[in-house]
């Protein structure tokens, strides 16, 4: 058997498992969350149970169910105007893809989304590695998955 045909079978097998070729690593995502996010954010479900991070962490908004949620709508959190506008006017609903872009450059993301060079972010943090950003987005997608 030639190398090429083996590779083709390998690719076919991977397709059959239903896994993307570059599966995101939610375990690394959990580590990224602990190292880079939980100084400002936690994940708390509707019953008040802390699923990640520390209780009473309110520097950043609760990230429970963030994937699929409109930007800037956690009750009682004082967002910057630009993020609220991104959700309410530009229609941003966080997908893993949008999140990866936001996490690597929150201010740049808001400027581009709002087409406004004066847009500001109150999240003074950037994830340096795109794969870490993708892993933490996949990790966050495991919380608050819609039922039914
Ligand atoms: C230094 C504190 C800080 C760190 C570290 C931080 N954030 Fe944030 N984050 C914030 C603040 C503050 C906001 C609100 C931004 C605004 O209003 O412009 C925010 C907003 C967000 C939002 C938008 C939420 C919404 O309701 O629309 C997401 C998603 C998010 N952060 C994810 C992350 C992730 C994932 C990490 C780790 C990789 C992280 N943040 C690290 C402070 C932080």
mmCIF file with all atom_site columns, C-alpha atoms and ligand atoms in Angstrom:
data_model
loop_
_atom_site.group_PDB
_atom_site.id
_atom_site.type_symbol
_atom_site.label_atom_id
_atom_site.label_alt_id
_atom_site.label_comp_id
_atom_site.label_asym_id
_atom_site.label_entity_id
_atom_site.label_seq_id
_atom_site.pdbx_PDB_ins_code
_atom_site.Cartn_x
_atom_site.Cartn_y
_atom_site.Cartn_z
_atom_site.occupancy
_atom_site.B_iso_or_equiv
_atom_site.pdbx_formal_charge
_atom_site.auth_seq_id
_atom_site.auth_comp_id
_atom_site.auth_asym_id
_atom_site.auth_atom_id
_atom_site.pdbx_PDB_model_num
ATOM   1   C  CA  . UNK A 1 1   ? 0.000   0.000  0.000  1.00 0.00 ? 1   UNK A CA  1
ATOM   2   C  CA  . UNK A 1 2   ? 1.321   3.413  -0.860 1.00 0.00 ? 2   UNK A CA  1
ATOM   3   C  CA  . UNK A 1 3   ? 1.723   6.133  1.699  1.00 0.00 ? 3   UNK A CA  1
ATOM   4   C  CA  . UNK A 1 4   ? -0.894  8.232  -0.075 1.00 0.00 ? 4   UNK A CA  1
ATOM   5   C  CA  . UNK A 1 5   ? -3.587  5.581  0.155  1.00 0.00 ? 5   UNK A CA  1
ATOM   6   C  CA  . UNK A 1 6   ? -2.836  4.965  3.835  1.00 0.00 ? 6   UNK A CA  1
ATOM   7   C  CA  . UNK A 1 7   ? -3.187  8.680  4.470  1.00 0.00 ? 7   UNK A CA  1
ATOM   8   C  CA  . UNK A 1 8   ? -6.503  8.689  2.625  1.00 0.00 ? 8   UNK A CA  1
ATOM   9   C  CA  . UNK A 1 9   ? -7.804  5.856  4.809  1.00 0.00 ? 9   UNK A CA  1
ATOM   10  C  CA  . UNK A 1 10  ? -6.579  7.684  7.887  1.00 0.00 ? 10  UNK A CA  1
ATOM   11  C  CA  . UNK A 1 11  ? -8.455  10.813 6.893  1.00 0.00 ? 11  UNK A CA  1
ATOM   12  C  CA  . UNK A 1 12  ? -11.564 8.749  6.185  1.00 0.00 ? 12  UNK A CA  1
ATOM   13  C  CA  . UNK A 1 13  ? -11.368 7.080  9.609  1.00 0.00 ? 13  UNK A CA  1
ATOM   14  C  CA  . UNK A 1 14  ? -11.088 10.473 11.268 1.00 0.00 ? 14  UNK A CA  1
ATOM   15  C  CA  . UNK A 1 15  ? -14.174 11.672 9.411  1.00 0.00 ? 15  UNK A CA  1
ATOM   16  C  CA  . UNK A 1 16  ? -16.064 8.596  10.570 1.00 0.00 ? 16  UNK A CA  1
ATOM   17  C  CA  . UNK A 1 17  ? -15.381 9.370  14.248 1.00 0.00 ? 17  UNK A CA  1
ATOM   18  C  CA  . UNK A 1 18  ? -17.041 12.741 13.743 1.00 0.00 ? 18  UNK A CA  1
ATOM   19  C  CA  . UNK A 1 19  ? -14.115 14.569 15.296 1.00 0.00 ? 19  UNK A CA  1
ATOM   20  C  CA  . UNK A 1 20  ? -12.696 17.639 13.619 1.00 0.00 ? 20  UNK A CA  1
ATOM   21  C  CA  . UNK A 1 21  ? -9.162  17.166 12.355 1.00 0.00 ? 21  UNK A CA  1
ATOM   22  C  CA  . UNK A 1 22  ? -7.870  19.608 14.945 1.00 0.00 ? 22  UNK A CA  1
ATOM   23  C  CA  . UNK A 1 23  ? -10.029 18.791 17.937 1.00 0.00 ? 23  UNK A CA  1
ATOM   24  C  CA  . UNK A 1 24  ? -10.036 21.499 20.537 1.00 0.00 ? 24  UNK A CA  1
ATOM   25  C  CA  . UNK A 1 25  ? -8.679  20.507 23.887 1.00 0.00 ? 25  UNK A CA  1
ATOM   26  C  CA  . UNK A 1 26  ? -11.150 21.352 26.649 1.00 0.00 ? 26  UNK A CA  1
ATOM   27  C  CA  . UNK A 1 27  ? -8.701  20.050 29.247 1.00 0.00 ? 27  UNK A CA  1
ATOM   28  C  CA  . UNK A 1 28  ? -6.168  22.634 28.162 1.00 0.00 ? 28  UNK A CA  1
ATOM   29  C  CA  . UNK A 1 29  ? -9.090  25.076 28.039 1.00 0.00 ? 29  UNK A CA  1
ATOM   30  C  CA  . UNK A 1 30  ? -9.708  24.455 31.754 1.00 0.00 ? 30  UNK A CA  1
ATOM   31  C  CA  . UNK A 1 31  ? -6.042  25.151 32.492 1.00 0.00 ? 31  UNK A CA  1
ATOM   32  C  CA  . UNK A 1 32  ? -6.119  28.323 30.405 1.00 0.00 ? 32  UNK A CA  1
ATOM   33  C  CA  . UNK A 1 33  ? -9.217  29.424 32.320 1.00 0.00 ? 33  UNK A CA  1
ATOM   34  C  CA  . UNK A 1 34  ? -7.464  28.867 35.654 1.00 0.00 ? 34  UNK A CA  1
ATOM   35  C  CA  . UNK A 1 35  ? -4.324  30.667 34.603 1.00 0.00 ? 35  UNK A CA  1
ATOM   36  C  CA  . UNK A 1 36  ? -5.705  33.493 32.493 1.00 0.00 ? 36  UNK A CA  1
ATOM   37  C  CA  . UNK A 1 37  ? -9.371  34.120 33.223 1.00 0.00 ? 37  UNK A CA  1
ATOM   38  C  CA  . UNK A 1 38  ? -10.305 33.321 36.795 1.00 0.00 ? 38  UNK A CA  1
ATOM   39  C  CA  . UNK A 1 39  ? -8.547  36.364 38.196 1.00 0.00 ? 39  UNK A CA  1
ATOM   40  C  CA  . UNK A 1 40  ? -11.500 38.263 36.776 1.00 0.00 ? 40  UNK A CA  1
ATOM   41  C  CA  . UNK A 1 41  ? -14.230 35.786 35.802 1.00 0.00 ? 41  UNK A CA  1
ATOM   42  C  CA  . UNK A 1 42  ? -16.067 32.794 37.188 1.00 0.00 ? 42  UNK A CA  1
ATOM   43  C  CA  . UNK A 1 43  ? -18.724 30.411 35.908 1.00 0.00 ? 43  UNK A CA  1
ATOM   44  C  CA  . UNK A 1 44  ? -21.795 30.257 38.158 1.00 0.00 ? 44  UNK A CA  1
ATOM   45  C  CA  . UNK A 1 45  ? -24.986 28.491 37.157 1.00 0.00 ? 45  UNK A CA  1
ATOM   46  C  CA  . UNK A 1 46  ? -28.511 29.764 37.731 1.00 0.00 ? 46  UNK A CA  1
ATOM   47  C  CA  . UNK A 1 47  ? -28.771 28.020 41.102 1.00 0.00 ? 47  UNK A CA  1
ATOM   48  C  CA  . UNK A 1 48  ? -25.643 29.843 42.286 1.00 0.00 ? 48  UNK A CA  1
ATOM   49  C  CA  . UNK A 1 49  ? -23.315 26.860 42.095 1.00 0.00 ? 49  UNK A CA  1
ATOM   50  C  CA  . UNK A 1 50  ? -19.737 27.853 41.226 1.00 0.00 ? 50  UNK A CA  1
ATOM   51  C  CA  . UNK A 1 51  ? -18.649 25.599 38.349 1.00 0.00 ? 51  UNK A CA  1
ATOM   52  C  CA  . UNK A 1 52  ? -15.290 27.272 37.659 1.00 0.00 ? 52  UNK A CA  1
ATOM   53  C  CA  . UNK A 1 53  ? -13.231 29.960 39.308 1.00 0.00 ? 53  UNK A CA  1
ATOM   54  C  CA  . UNK A 1 54  ? -13.934 31.503 42.693 1.00 0.00 ? 54  UNK A CA  1
ATOM   55  C  CA  . UNK A 1 55  ? -17.149 32.682 44.308 1.00 0.00 ? 55  UNK A CA  1
ATOM   56  C  CA  . UNK A 1 56  ? -17.717 36.438 44.491 1.00 0.00 ? 56  UNK A CA  1
ATOM   57  C  CA  . UNK A 1 57  ? -15.463 37.198 41.546 1.00 0.00 ? 57  UNK A CA  1
ATOM   58  C  CA  . UNK A 1 58  ? -17.078 40.151 39.826 1.00 0.00 ? 58  UNK A CA  1
ATOM   59  C  CA  . UNK A 1 59  ? -14.292 41.962 38.015 1.00 0.00 ? 59  UNK A CA  1
ATOM   60  C  CA  . UNK A 1 60  ? -15.562 40.414 34.788 1.00 0.00 ? 60  UNK A CA  1
ATOM   61  C  CA  . UNK A 1 61  ? -19.051 39.078 33.970 1.00 0.00 ? 61  UNK A CA  1
ATOM   62  C  CA  . UNK A 1 62  ? -20.156 35.527 34.831 1.00 0.00 ? 62  UNK A CA  1
ATOM   63  C  CA  . UNK A 1 63  ? -19.286 33.312 31.856 1.00 0.00 ? 63  UNK A CA  1
ATOM   64  C  CA  . UNK A 1 64  ? -21.929 30.642 32.457 1.00 0.00 ? 64  UNK A CA  1
ATOM   65  C  CA  . UNK A 1 65  ? -23.639 29.939 29.135 1.00 0.00 ? 65  UNK A CA  1
ATOM   66  C  CA  . UNK A 1 66  ? -21.605 32.581 27.340 1.00 0.00 ? 66  UNK A CA  1
ATOM   67  C  CA  . UNK A 1 67  ? -21.494 30.647 24.072 1.00 0.00 ? 67  UNK A CA  1
ATOM   68  C  CA  . UNK A 1 68  ? -24.802 31.430 22.366 1.00 0.00 ? 68  UNK A CA  1
ATOM   69  C  CA  . UNK A 1 69  ? -25.412 34.486 24.544 1.00 0.00 ? 69  UNK A CA  1
ATOM   70  C  CA  . UNK A 1 70  ? -25.705 38.033 23.287 1.00 0.00 ? 70  UNK A CA  1
ATOM   71  C  CA  . UNK A 1 71  ? -22.685 40.160 24.219 1.00 0.00 ? 71  UNK A CA  1
ATOM   72  C  CA  . UNK A 1 72  ? -22.997 42.477 27.194 1.00 0.00 ? 72  UNK A CA  1
ATOM   73  C  CA  . UNK A 1 73  ? -26.192 41.283 28.888 1.00 0.00 ? 73  UNK A CA  1
ATOM   74  C  CA  . UNK A 1 74  ? -25.270 39.779 32.274 1.00 0.00 ? 74  UNK A CA  1
ATOM   75  C  CA  . UNK A 1 75  ? -27.669 41.352 34.734 1.00 0.00 ? 75  UNK A CA  1
ATOM   76  C  CA  . UNK A 1 76  ? -26.074 43.790 37.123 1.00 0.00 ? 76  UNK A CA  1
ATOM   77  C  CA  . UNK A 1 77  ? -22.630 43.783 35.478 1.00 0.00 ? 77  UNK A CA  1
ATOM   78  C  CA  . UNK A 1 78  ? -21.352 47.231 34.565 1.00 0.00 ? 78  UNK A CA  1
ATOM   79  C  CA  . UNK A 1 79  ? -20.069 46.745 31.046 1.00 0.00 ? 79  UNK A CA  1
ATOM   80  C  CA  . UNK A 1 80  ? -18.356 49.342 28.949 1.00 0.00 ? 80  UNK A CA  1
ATOM   81  C  CA  . UNK A 1 81  ? -20.604 51.033 26.404 1.00 0.00 ? 81  UNK A CA  1
ATOM   82  C  CA  . UNK A 1 82  ? -18.823 49.464 23.425 1.00 0.00 ? 82  UNK A CA  1
ATOM   83  C  CA  . UNK A 1 83  ? -19.475 45.876 24.468 1.00 0.00 ? 83  UNK A CA  1
ATOM   84  C  CA  . UNK A 1 84  ? -23.138 46.618 25.185 1.00 0.00 ? 84  UNK A CA  1
ATOM   85  C  CA  . UNK A 1 85  ? -23.400 48.256 21.782 1.00 0.00 ? 85  UNK A CA  1
ATOM   86  C  CA  . UNK A 1 86  ? -21.735 45.257 20.123 1.00 0.00 ? 86  UNK A CA  1
ATOM   87  C  CA  . UNK A 1 87  ? -24.511 43.042 21.504 1.00 0.00 ? 87  UNK A CA  1
ATOM   88  C  CA  . UNK A 1 88  ? -27.496 45.350 21.316 1.00 0.00 ? 88  UNK A CA  1
ATOM   89  C  CA  . UNK A 1 89  ? -26.763 47.137 18.058 1.00 0.00 ? 89  UNK A CA  1
ATOM   90  C  CA  . UNK A 1 90  ? -24.223 45.114 16.076 1.00 0.00 ? 90  UNK A CA  1
ATOM   91  C  CA  . UNK A 1 91  ? -25.982 41.873 17.092 1.00 0.00 ? 91  UNK A CA  1
ATOM   92  C  CA  . UNK A 1 92  ? -22.969 40.022 18.477 1.00 0.00 ? 92  UNK A CA  1
ATOM   93  C  CA  . UNK A 1 93  ? -23.914 36.649 19.917 1.00 0.00 ? 93  UNK A CA  1
ATOM   94  C  CA  . UNK A 1 94  ? -20.866 34.829 21.241 1.00 0.00 ? 94  UNK A CA  1
ATOM   95  C  CA  . UNK A 1 95  ? -19.877 31.798 19.197 1.00 0.00 ? 95  UNK A CA  1
ATOM   96  C  CA  . UNK A 1 96  ? -16.587 30.005 19.786 1.00 0.00 ? 96  UNK A CA  1
ATOM   97  C  CA  . UNK A 1 97  ? -15.242 31.685 16.678 1.00 0.00 ? 97  UNK A CA  1
ATOM   98  C  CA  . UNK A 1 98  ? -16.226 35.205 17.738 1.00 0.00 ? 98  UNK A CA  1
ATOM   99  C  CA  . UNK A 1 99  ? -14.807 34.539 21.170 1.00 0.00 ? 99  UNK A CA  1
ATOM   100 C  CA  . UNK A 1 100 ? -11.437 33.485 19.749 1.00 0.00 ? 100 UNK A CA  1
ATOM   101 C  CA  . UNK A 1 101 ? -11.231 36.797 17.881 1.00 0.00 ? 101 UNK A CA  1
ATOM   102 C  CA  . UNK A 1 102 ? -12.358 38.831 20.916 1.00 0.00 ? 102 UNK A CA  1
ATOM   103 C  CA  . UNK A 1 103 ? -9.994  37.121 23.359 1.00 0.00 ? 103 UNK A CA  1
ATOM   104 C  CA  . UNK A 1 104 ? -6.919  37.825 21.273 1.00 0.00 ? 104 UNK A CA  1
ATOM   105 C  CA  . UNK A 1 105 ? -7.657  41.546 21.052 1.00 0.00 ? 105 UNK A CA  1
ATOM   106 C  CA  . UNK A 1 106 ? -10.817 42.776 22.812 1.00 0.00 ? 106 UNK A CA  1
ATOM   107 C  CA  . UNK A 1 107 ? -10.400 46.416 21.865 1.00 0.00 ? 107 UNK A CA  1
ATOM   108 C  CA  . UNK A 1 108 ? -9.505  45.657 18.248 1.00 0.00 ? 108 UNK A CA  1
ATOM   109 C  CA  . UNK A 1 109 ? -12.469 43.296 18.046 1.00 0.00 ? 109 UNK A CA  1
ATOM   110 C  CA  . UNK A 1 110 ? -14.860 45.986 19.289 1.00 0.00 ? 110 UNK A CA  1
ATOM   111 C  CA  . UNK A 1 111 ? -13.380 48.617 16.977 1.00 0.00 ? 111 UNK A CA  1
ATOM   112 C  CA  . UNK A 1 112 ? -13.795 46.379 13.985 1.00 0.00 ? 112 UNK A CA  1
ATOM   113 C  CA  . UNK A 1 113 ? -17.247 45.123 14.934 1.00 0.00 ? 113 UNK A CA  1
ATOM   114 C  CA  . UNK A 1 114 ? -18.592 48.611 15.610 1.00 0.00 ? 114 UNK A CA  1
ATOM   115 C  CA  . UNK A 1 115 ? -16.560 50.184 12.830 1.00 0.00 ? 115 UNK A CA  1
ATOM   116 C  CA  . UNK A 1 116 ? -15.516 52.815 15.356 1.00 0.00 ? 116 UNK A CA  1
ATOM   117 C  CA  . UNK A 1 117 ? -11.896 53.632 16.113 1.00 0.00 ? 117 UNK A CA  1
ATOM   118 C  CA  . UNK A 1 118 ? -12.816 55.067 19.462 1.00 0.00 ? 118 UNK A CA  1
ATOM   119 C  CA  . UNK A 1 119 ? -14.495 51.928 20.777 1.00 0.00 ? 119 UNK A CA  1
ATOM   120 C  CA  . UNK A 1 120 ? -13.039 50.842 24.111 1.00 0.00 ? 120 UNK A CA  1
ATOM   121 C  CA  . UNK A 1 121 ? -12.835 47.595 26.001 1.00 0.00 ? 121 UNK A CA  1
ATOM   122 C  CA  . UNK A 1 122 ? -12.946 47.236 29.739 1.00 0.00 ? 122 UNK A CA  1
ATOM   123 C  CA  . UNK A 1 123 ? -11.308 43.846 29.491 1.00 0.00 ? 123 UNK A CA  1
ATOM   124 C  CA  . UNK A 1 124 ? -7.650  44.745 29.840 1.00 0.00 ? 124 UNK A CA  1
ATOM   125 C  CA  . UNK A 1 125 ? -6.335  41.359 28.859 1.00 0.00 ? 125 UNK A CA  1
ATOM   126 C  CA  . UNK A 1 126 ? -5.396  39.453 25.705 1.00 0.00 ? 126 UNK A CA  1
ATOM   127 C  CA  . UNK A 1 127 ? -4.843  35.764 25.110 1.00 0.00 ? 127 UNK A CA  1
ATOM   128 C  CA  . UNK A 1 128 ? -1.571  35.440 23.237 1.00 0.00 ? 128 UNK A CA  1
ATOM   129 C  CA  . UNK A 1 129 ? -2.040  32.030 21.668 1.00 0.00 ? 129 UNK A CA  1
ATOM   130 C  CA  . UNK A 1 130 ? -4.843  31.381 19.190 1.00 0.00 ? 130 UNK A CA  1
ATOM   131 C  CA  . UNK A 1 131 ? -4.991  27.706 20.149 1.00 0.00 ? 131 UNK A CA  1
ATOM   132 C  CA  . UNK A 1 132 ? -5.327  28.599 23.844 1.00 0.00 ? 132 UNK A CA  1
ATOM   133 C  CA  . UNK A 1 133 ? -8.151  30.973 22.911 1.00 0.00 ? 133 UNK A CA  1
ATOM   134 C  CA  . UNK A 1 134 ? -9.873  28.198 20.928 1.00 0.00 ? 134 UNK A CA  1
ATOM   135 C  CA  . UNK A 1 135 ? -9.428  25.711 23.781 1.00 0.00 ? 135 UNK A CA  1
ATOM   136 C  CA  . UNK A 1 136 ? -10.844 28.049 26.411 1.00 0.00 ? 136 UNK A CA  1
ATOM   137 C  CA  . UNK A 1 137 ? -13.794 28.857 24.108 1.00 0.00 ? 137 UNK A CA  1
ATOM   138 C  CA  . UNK A 1 138 ? -14.473 25.119 23.733 1.00 0.00 ? 138 UNK A CA  1
ATOM   139 C  CA  . UNK A 1 139 ? -14.207 24.719 27.509 1.00 0.00 ? 139 UNK A CA  1
ATOM   140 C  CA  . UNK A 1 140 ? -16.689 27.543 28.112 1.00 0.00 ? 140 UNK A CA  1
ATOM   141 C  CA  . UNK A 1 141 ? -19.064 25.922 25.606 1.00 0.00 ? 141 UNK A CA  1
ATOM   142 C  CA  . UNK A 1 142 ? -19.378 22.967 28.008 1.00 0.00 ? 142 UNK A CA  1
ATOM   143 C  CA  . UNK A 1 143 ? -21.241 25.127 30.552 1.00 0.00 ? 143 UNK A CA  1
ATOM   144 C  CA  . UNK A 1 144 ? -24.862 26.071 30.215 1.00 0.00 ? 144 UNK A CA  1
ATOM   145 C  CA  . UNK A 1 145 ? -25.515 23.992 27.144 1.00 0.00 ? 145 UNK A CA  1
ATOM   146 C  CA  . UNK A 1 146 ? -29.099 24.551 26.082 1.00 0.00 ? 146 UNK A CA  1
ATOM   147 C  CA  . UNK A 1 147 ? -31.422 21.785 27.108 1.00 0.00 ? 147 UNK A CA  1
ATOM   148 C  CA  . UNK A 1 148 ? -33.724 19.794 24.898 1.00 0.00 ? 148 UNK A CA  1
HETATM 149 C  C1  . LIG B 2 .   ? -8.134  41.650 34.050 1.00 0.00 ? 1   LIG B C1  1
HETATM 150 C  C2  . LIG B 2 .   ? -9.466  41.094 34.147 1.00 0.00 ? 1   LIG B C2  1
HETATM 151 C  C3  . LIG B 2 .   ? -9.905  40.123 33.058 1.00 0.00 ? 1   LIG B C3  1
HETATM 152 C  C4  . LIG B 2 .   ? -9.272  38.995 32.600 1.00 0.00 ? 1   LIG B C4  1
HETATM 153 C  C5  . LIG B 2 .   ? -7.923  38.422 33.043 1.00 0.00 ? 1   LIG B C5  1
HETATM 154 C  C6  . LIG B 2 .   ? -10.162 38.391 31.618 1.00 0.00 ? 1   LIG B C6  1
HETATM 155 N  N1  . LIG B 2 .   ? -11.287 39.153 31.496 1.00 0.00 ? 1   LIG B N1  1
HETATM 156 FE FE1 . LIG B 2 .   ? -12.858 38.786 30.267 1.00 0.00 ? 1   LIG B FE1 1
HETATM 157 N  N2  . LIG B 2 .   ? -13.730 40.536 30.801 1.00 0.00 ? 1   LIG B N2  1
HETATM 158 C  C7  . LIG B 2 .   ? -13.253 41.390 31.777 1.00 0.00 ? 1   LIG B C7  1
HETATM 159 C  C8  . LIG B 2 .   ? -14.104 42.578 31.844 1.00 0.00 ? 1   LIG B C8  1
HETATM 160 C  C9  . LIG B 2 .   ? -13.935 43.750 32.794 1.00 0.00 ? 1   LIG B C9  1
HETATM 161 C  C10 . LIG B 2 .   ? -15.097 42.396 30.859 1.00 0.00 ? 1   LIG B C10 1
HETATM 162 C  C11 . LIG B 2 .   ? -16.178 43.392 30.435 1.00 0.00 ? 1   LIG B C11 1
HETATM 163 C  C12 . LIG B 2 .   ? -15.608 44.146 29.229 1.00 0.00 ? 1   LIG B C12 1
HETATM 164 C  C13 . LIG B 2 .   ? -16.345 45.391 28.806 1.00 0.00 ? 1   LIG B C13 1
HETATM 165 O  O1  . LIG B 2 .   ? -17.358 45.761 29.433 1.00 0.00 ? 1   LIG B O1  1
HETATM 166 O  O2  . LIG B 2 .   ? -15.902 46.012 27.817 1.00 0.00 ? 1   LIG B O2  1
HETATM 167 C  C14 . LIG B 2 .   ? -14.837 41.104 30.234 1.00 0.00 ? 1   LIG B C14 1
HETATM 168 C  C15 . LIG B 2 .   ? -15.615 40.549 29.225 1.00 0.00 ? 1   LIG B C15 1
HETATM 169 C  C16 . LIG B 2 .   ? -15.495 39.268 28.759 1.00 0.00 ? 1   LIG B C16 1
HETATM 170 C  C17 . LIG B 2 .   ? -16.399 38.621 27.867 1.00 0.00 ? 1   LIG B C17 1
HETATM 171 C  C18 . LIG B 2 .   ? -17.685 39.203 27.301 1.00 0.00 ? 1   LIG B C18 1
HETATM 172 C  C19 . LIG B 2 .   ? -18.819 38.663 28.162 1.00 0.00 ? 1   LIG B C19 1
HETATM 173 C  C20 . LIG B 2 .   ? -20.207 39.177 27.844 1.00 0.00 ? 1   LIG B C20 1
HETATM 174 O  O3  . LIG B 2 .   ? -21.085 39.015 28.709 1.00 0.00 ? 1   LIG B O3  1
HETATM 175 O  O4  . LIG B 2 .   ? -20.436 39.726 26.744 1.00 0.00 ? 1   LIG B O4  1
HETATM 176 C  C21 . LIG B 2 .   ? -15.930 37.362 27.666 1.00 0.00 ? 1   LIG B C21 1
HETATM 177 C  C22 . LIG B 2 .   ? -16.563 36.290 26.819 1.00 0.00 ? 1   LIG B C22 1
HETATM 178 C  C23 . LIG B 2 .   ? -14.709 37.232 28.411 1.00 0.00 ? 1   LIG B C23 1
HETATM 179 N  N3  . LIG B 2 .   ? -14.457 38.408 29.063 1.00 0.00 ? 1   LIG B N3  1
HETATM 180 C  C24 . LIG B 2 .   ? -13.930 36.087 28.469 1.00 0.00 ? 1   LIG B C24 1
HETATM 181 C  C25 . LIG B 2 .   ? -12.681 36.014 29.085 1.00 0.00 ? 1   LIG B C25 1
HETATM 182 C  C26 . LIG B 2 .   ? -11.845 34.844 29.051 1.00 0.00 ? 1   LIG B C26 1
HETATM 183 C  C27 . LIG B 2 .   ? -12.201 33.528 28.381 1.00 0.00 ? 1   LIG B C27 1
HETATM 184 C  C28 . LIG B 2 .   ? -10.691 35.162 29.715 1.00 0.00 ? 1   LIG B C28 1
HETATM 185 C  C29 . LIG B 2 .   ? -9.450  34.330 29.882 1.00 0.00 ? 1   LIG B C29 1
HETATM 186 C  C30 . LIG B 2 .   ? -8.820  33.881 28.664 1.00 0.00 ? 1   LIG B C30 1
HETATM 187 C  C31 . LIG B 2 .   ? -10.841 36.532 30.199 1.00 0.00 ? 1   LIG B C31 1
HETATM 188 N  N4  . LIG B 2 .   ? -12.072 37.002 29.799 1.00 0.00 ? 1   LIG B N4  1
HETATM 189 C  C32 . LIG B 2 .   ? -9.899  37.221 30.953 1.00 0.00 ? 1   LIG B C32 1
HETATM 190 C  C33 . LIG B 2 .   ? -12.141 41.194 32.558 1.00 0.00 ? 1   LIG B C33 1
HETATM 191 C  C34 . LIG B 2 .   ? -11.179 40.209 32.358 1.00 0.00 ? 1   LIG B C34 1
#
